[in-house]
PDB file of C-alpha atoms in Angstrom:
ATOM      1  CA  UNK A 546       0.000   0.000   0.000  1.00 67.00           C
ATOM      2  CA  UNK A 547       2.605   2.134   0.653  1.00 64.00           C
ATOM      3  CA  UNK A 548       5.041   1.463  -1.662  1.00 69.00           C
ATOM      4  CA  UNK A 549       1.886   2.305  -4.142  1.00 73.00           C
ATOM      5  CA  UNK A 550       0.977   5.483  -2.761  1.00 68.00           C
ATOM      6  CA  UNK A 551       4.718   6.686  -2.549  1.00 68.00           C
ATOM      7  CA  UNK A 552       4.938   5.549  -6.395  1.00 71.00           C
ATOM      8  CA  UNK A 553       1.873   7.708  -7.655  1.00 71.00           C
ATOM      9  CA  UNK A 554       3.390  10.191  -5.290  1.00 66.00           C
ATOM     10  CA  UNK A 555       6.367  10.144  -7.512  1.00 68.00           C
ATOM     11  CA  UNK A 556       5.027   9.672 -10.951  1.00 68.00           C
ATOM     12  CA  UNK A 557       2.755  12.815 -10.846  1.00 66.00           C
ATOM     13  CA  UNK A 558       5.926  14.984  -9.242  1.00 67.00           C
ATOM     14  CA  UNK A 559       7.960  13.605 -11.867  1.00 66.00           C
ATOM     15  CA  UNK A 560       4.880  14.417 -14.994  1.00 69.00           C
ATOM     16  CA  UNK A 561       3.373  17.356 -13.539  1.00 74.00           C
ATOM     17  CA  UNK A 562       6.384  19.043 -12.396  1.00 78.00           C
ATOM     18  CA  UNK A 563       6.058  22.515 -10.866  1.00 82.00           C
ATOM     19  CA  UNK A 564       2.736  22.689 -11.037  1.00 86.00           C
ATOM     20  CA  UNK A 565       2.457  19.617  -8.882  1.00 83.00           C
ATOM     21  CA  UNK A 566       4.943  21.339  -6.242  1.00 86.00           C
ATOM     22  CA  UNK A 567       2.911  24.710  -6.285  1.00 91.00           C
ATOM     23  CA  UNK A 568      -0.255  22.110  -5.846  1.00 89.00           C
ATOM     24  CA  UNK A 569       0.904  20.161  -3.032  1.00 88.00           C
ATOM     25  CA  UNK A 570       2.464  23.361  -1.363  1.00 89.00           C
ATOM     26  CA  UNK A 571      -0.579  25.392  -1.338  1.00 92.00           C
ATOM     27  CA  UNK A 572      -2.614  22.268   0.117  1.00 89.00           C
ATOM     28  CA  UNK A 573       0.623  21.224   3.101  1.00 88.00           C
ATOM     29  CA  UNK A 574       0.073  25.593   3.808  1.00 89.00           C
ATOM     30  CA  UNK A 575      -3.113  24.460   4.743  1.00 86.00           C
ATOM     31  CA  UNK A 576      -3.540  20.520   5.964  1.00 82.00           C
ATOM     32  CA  UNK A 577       0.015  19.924   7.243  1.00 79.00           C
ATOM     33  CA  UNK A 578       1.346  17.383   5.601  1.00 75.00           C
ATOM     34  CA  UNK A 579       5.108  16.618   4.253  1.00 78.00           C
ATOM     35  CA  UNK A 580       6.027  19.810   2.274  1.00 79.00           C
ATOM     36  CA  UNK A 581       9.371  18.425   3.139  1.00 80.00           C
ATOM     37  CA  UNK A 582       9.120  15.447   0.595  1.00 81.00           C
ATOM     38  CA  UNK A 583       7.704  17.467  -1.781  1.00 81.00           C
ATOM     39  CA  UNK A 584      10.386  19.976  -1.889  1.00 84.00           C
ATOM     40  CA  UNK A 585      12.937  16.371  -1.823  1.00 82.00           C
ATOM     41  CA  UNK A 586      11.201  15.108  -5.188  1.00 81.00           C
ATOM     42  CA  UNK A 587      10.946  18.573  -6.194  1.00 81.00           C
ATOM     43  CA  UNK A 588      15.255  18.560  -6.576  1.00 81.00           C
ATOM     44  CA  UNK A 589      15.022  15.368  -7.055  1.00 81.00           C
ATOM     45  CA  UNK A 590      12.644  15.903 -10.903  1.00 78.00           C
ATOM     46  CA  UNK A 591      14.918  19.375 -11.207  1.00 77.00           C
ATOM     47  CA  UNK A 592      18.181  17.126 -11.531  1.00 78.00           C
ATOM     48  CA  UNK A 593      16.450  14.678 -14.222  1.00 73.00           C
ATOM     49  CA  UNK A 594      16.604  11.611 -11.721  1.00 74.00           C
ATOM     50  CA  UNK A 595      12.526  10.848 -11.725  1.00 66.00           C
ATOM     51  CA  UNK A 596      12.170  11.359 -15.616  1.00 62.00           C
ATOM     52  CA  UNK A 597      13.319  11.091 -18.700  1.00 58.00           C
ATOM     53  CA  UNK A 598      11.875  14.028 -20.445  1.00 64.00           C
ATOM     54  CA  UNK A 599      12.966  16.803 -22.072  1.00 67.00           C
ATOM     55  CA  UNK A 600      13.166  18.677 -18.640  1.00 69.00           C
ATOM     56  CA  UNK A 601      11.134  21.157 -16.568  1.00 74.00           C
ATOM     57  CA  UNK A 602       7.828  22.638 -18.497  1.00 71.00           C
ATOM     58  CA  UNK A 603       6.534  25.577 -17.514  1.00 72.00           C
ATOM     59  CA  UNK A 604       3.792  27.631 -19.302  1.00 69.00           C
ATOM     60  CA  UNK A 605       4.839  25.554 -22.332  1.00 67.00           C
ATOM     61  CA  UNK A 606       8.625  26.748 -21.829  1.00 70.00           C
ATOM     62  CA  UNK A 607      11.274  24.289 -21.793  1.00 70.00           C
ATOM     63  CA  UNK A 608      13.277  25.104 -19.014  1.00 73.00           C
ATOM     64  CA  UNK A 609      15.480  21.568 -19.155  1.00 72.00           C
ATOM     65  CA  UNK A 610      17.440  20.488 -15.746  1.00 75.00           C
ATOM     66  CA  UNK A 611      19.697  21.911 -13.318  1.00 78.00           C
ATOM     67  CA  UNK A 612      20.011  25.158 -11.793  1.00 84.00           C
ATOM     68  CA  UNK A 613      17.059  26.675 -13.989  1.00 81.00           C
ATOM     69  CA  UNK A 614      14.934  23.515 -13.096  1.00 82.00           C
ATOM     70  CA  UNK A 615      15.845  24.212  -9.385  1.00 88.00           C
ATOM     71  CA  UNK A 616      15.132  27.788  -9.691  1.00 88.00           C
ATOM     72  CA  UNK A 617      11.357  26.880 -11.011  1.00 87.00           C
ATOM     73  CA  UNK A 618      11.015  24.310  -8.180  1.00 87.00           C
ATOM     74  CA  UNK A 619      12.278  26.460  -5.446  1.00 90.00           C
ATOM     75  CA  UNK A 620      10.018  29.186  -6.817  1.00 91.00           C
ATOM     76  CA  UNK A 621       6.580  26.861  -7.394  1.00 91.00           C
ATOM     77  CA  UNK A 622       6.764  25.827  -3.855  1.00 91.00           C
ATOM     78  CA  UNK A 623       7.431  29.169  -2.585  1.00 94.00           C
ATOM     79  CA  UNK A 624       4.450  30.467  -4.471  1.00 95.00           C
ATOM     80  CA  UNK A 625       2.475  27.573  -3.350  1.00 94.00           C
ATOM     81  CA  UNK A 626       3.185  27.882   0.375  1.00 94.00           C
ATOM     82  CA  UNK A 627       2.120  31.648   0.393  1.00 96.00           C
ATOM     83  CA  UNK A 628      -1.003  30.995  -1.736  1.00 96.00           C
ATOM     84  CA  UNK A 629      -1.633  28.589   0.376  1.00 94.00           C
ATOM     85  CA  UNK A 630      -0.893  30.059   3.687  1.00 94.00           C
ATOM     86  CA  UNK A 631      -3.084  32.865   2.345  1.00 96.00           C
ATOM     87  CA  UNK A 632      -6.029  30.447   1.976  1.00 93.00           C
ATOM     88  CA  UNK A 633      -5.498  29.525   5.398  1.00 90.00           C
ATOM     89  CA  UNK A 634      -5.144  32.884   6.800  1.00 92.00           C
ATOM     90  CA  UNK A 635      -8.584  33.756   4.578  1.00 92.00           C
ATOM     91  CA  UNK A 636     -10.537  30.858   6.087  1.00 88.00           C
ATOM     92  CA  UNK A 637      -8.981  31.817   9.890  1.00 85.00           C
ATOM     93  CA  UNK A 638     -10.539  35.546   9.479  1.00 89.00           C
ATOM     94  CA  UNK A 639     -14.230  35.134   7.928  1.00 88.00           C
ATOM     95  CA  UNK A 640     -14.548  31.690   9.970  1.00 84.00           C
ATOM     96  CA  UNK A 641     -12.568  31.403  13.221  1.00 81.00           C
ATOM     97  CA  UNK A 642     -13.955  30.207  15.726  1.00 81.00           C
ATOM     98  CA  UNK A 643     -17.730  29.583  14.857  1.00 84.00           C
ATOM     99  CA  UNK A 644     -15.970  27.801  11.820  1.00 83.00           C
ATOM    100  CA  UNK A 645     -14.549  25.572  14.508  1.00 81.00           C
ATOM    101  CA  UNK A 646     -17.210  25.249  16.112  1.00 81.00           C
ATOM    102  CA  UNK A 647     -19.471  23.509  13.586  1.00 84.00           C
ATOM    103  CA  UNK A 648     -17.164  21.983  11.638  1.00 80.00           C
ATOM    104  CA  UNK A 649     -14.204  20.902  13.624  1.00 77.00           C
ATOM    105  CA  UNK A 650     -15.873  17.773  14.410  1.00 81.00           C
ATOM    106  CA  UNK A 651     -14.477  16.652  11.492  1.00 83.00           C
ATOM    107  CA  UNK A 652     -11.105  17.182  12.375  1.00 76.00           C
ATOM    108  CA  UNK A 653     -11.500  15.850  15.859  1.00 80.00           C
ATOM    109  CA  UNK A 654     -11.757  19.400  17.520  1.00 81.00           C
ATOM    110  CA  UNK A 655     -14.533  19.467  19.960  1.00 84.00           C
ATOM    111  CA  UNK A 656     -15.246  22.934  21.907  1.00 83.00           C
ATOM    112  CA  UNK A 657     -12.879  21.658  25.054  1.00 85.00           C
ATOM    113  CA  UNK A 658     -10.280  21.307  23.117  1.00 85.00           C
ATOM    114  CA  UNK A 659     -10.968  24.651  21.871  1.00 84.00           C
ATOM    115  CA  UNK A 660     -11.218  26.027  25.366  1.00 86.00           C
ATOM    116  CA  UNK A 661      -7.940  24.301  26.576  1.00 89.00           C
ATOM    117  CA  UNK A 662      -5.844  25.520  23.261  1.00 85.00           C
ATOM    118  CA  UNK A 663      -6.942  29.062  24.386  1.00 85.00           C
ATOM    119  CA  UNK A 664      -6.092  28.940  27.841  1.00 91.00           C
ATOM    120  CA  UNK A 665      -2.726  27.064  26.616  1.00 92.00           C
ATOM    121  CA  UNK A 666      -2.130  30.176  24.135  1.00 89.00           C
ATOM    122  CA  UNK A 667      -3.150  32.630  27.150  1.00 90.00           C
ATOM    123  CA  UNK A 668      -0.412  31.403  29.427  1.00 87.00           C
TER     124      UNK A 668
END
């Protein structure tokens, strides 16, 4: 299961290229998740180890491998992150708490455990 997941994990890095970085980065900004692997396969498909290819696309340039390739990586996860962290930081103002509130449930946040983050931030 794993080893499958990792695999498709890979494979769309590796085809997609930055826009799967800028993708993934926006979504770890807001669902923590491992930005840090991304931004591993990220050098990883800018040195030509994952594909074959001609190299990095991006808006239907060529940009081919190395330093360029890193450049574009570096740069869709950057842009991700903040786009990201953005759509976080939207959802945090015109939700907050009340958002919380209803809908943590889902995310295994039930109003004590609001209470006791608060008092834990208060201190």
């Amino acid at each position: 299961m794993l080893a499958s997941v990792s695999s498709s994990f890979t494979s769309q890095v590796a085809t997609h290229g930055a826009y799967a970085v800028f993708l993934l980065m926006m979504v770890d900004a807001v669902f923590p998740a491992a930005s840090e692997l991304v931004m591993l396969y990220a050098g990883a498909v800018a040195a030509g180890t994952f594909s074959s290819g001609a190299g990095i696309t991006v808006f239907g340039i060529t940009v081919g491998y190395g330093f360029g390739a890193y450049v574009v990586m570096a740069l869709a996860g950057t842009l991700g992150y903040l786009v990201g962290s953005l759509i976080g930081w939207a959802i945090g103002l015109y939700g907050g708490r009340p958002l919380l509130e209803r809908h943590g449930r889902w995310f295994h946040i039930t109003p004590e455990n609001l209470v006791r983050a608060e008092a834990w931030f208060d201190r």
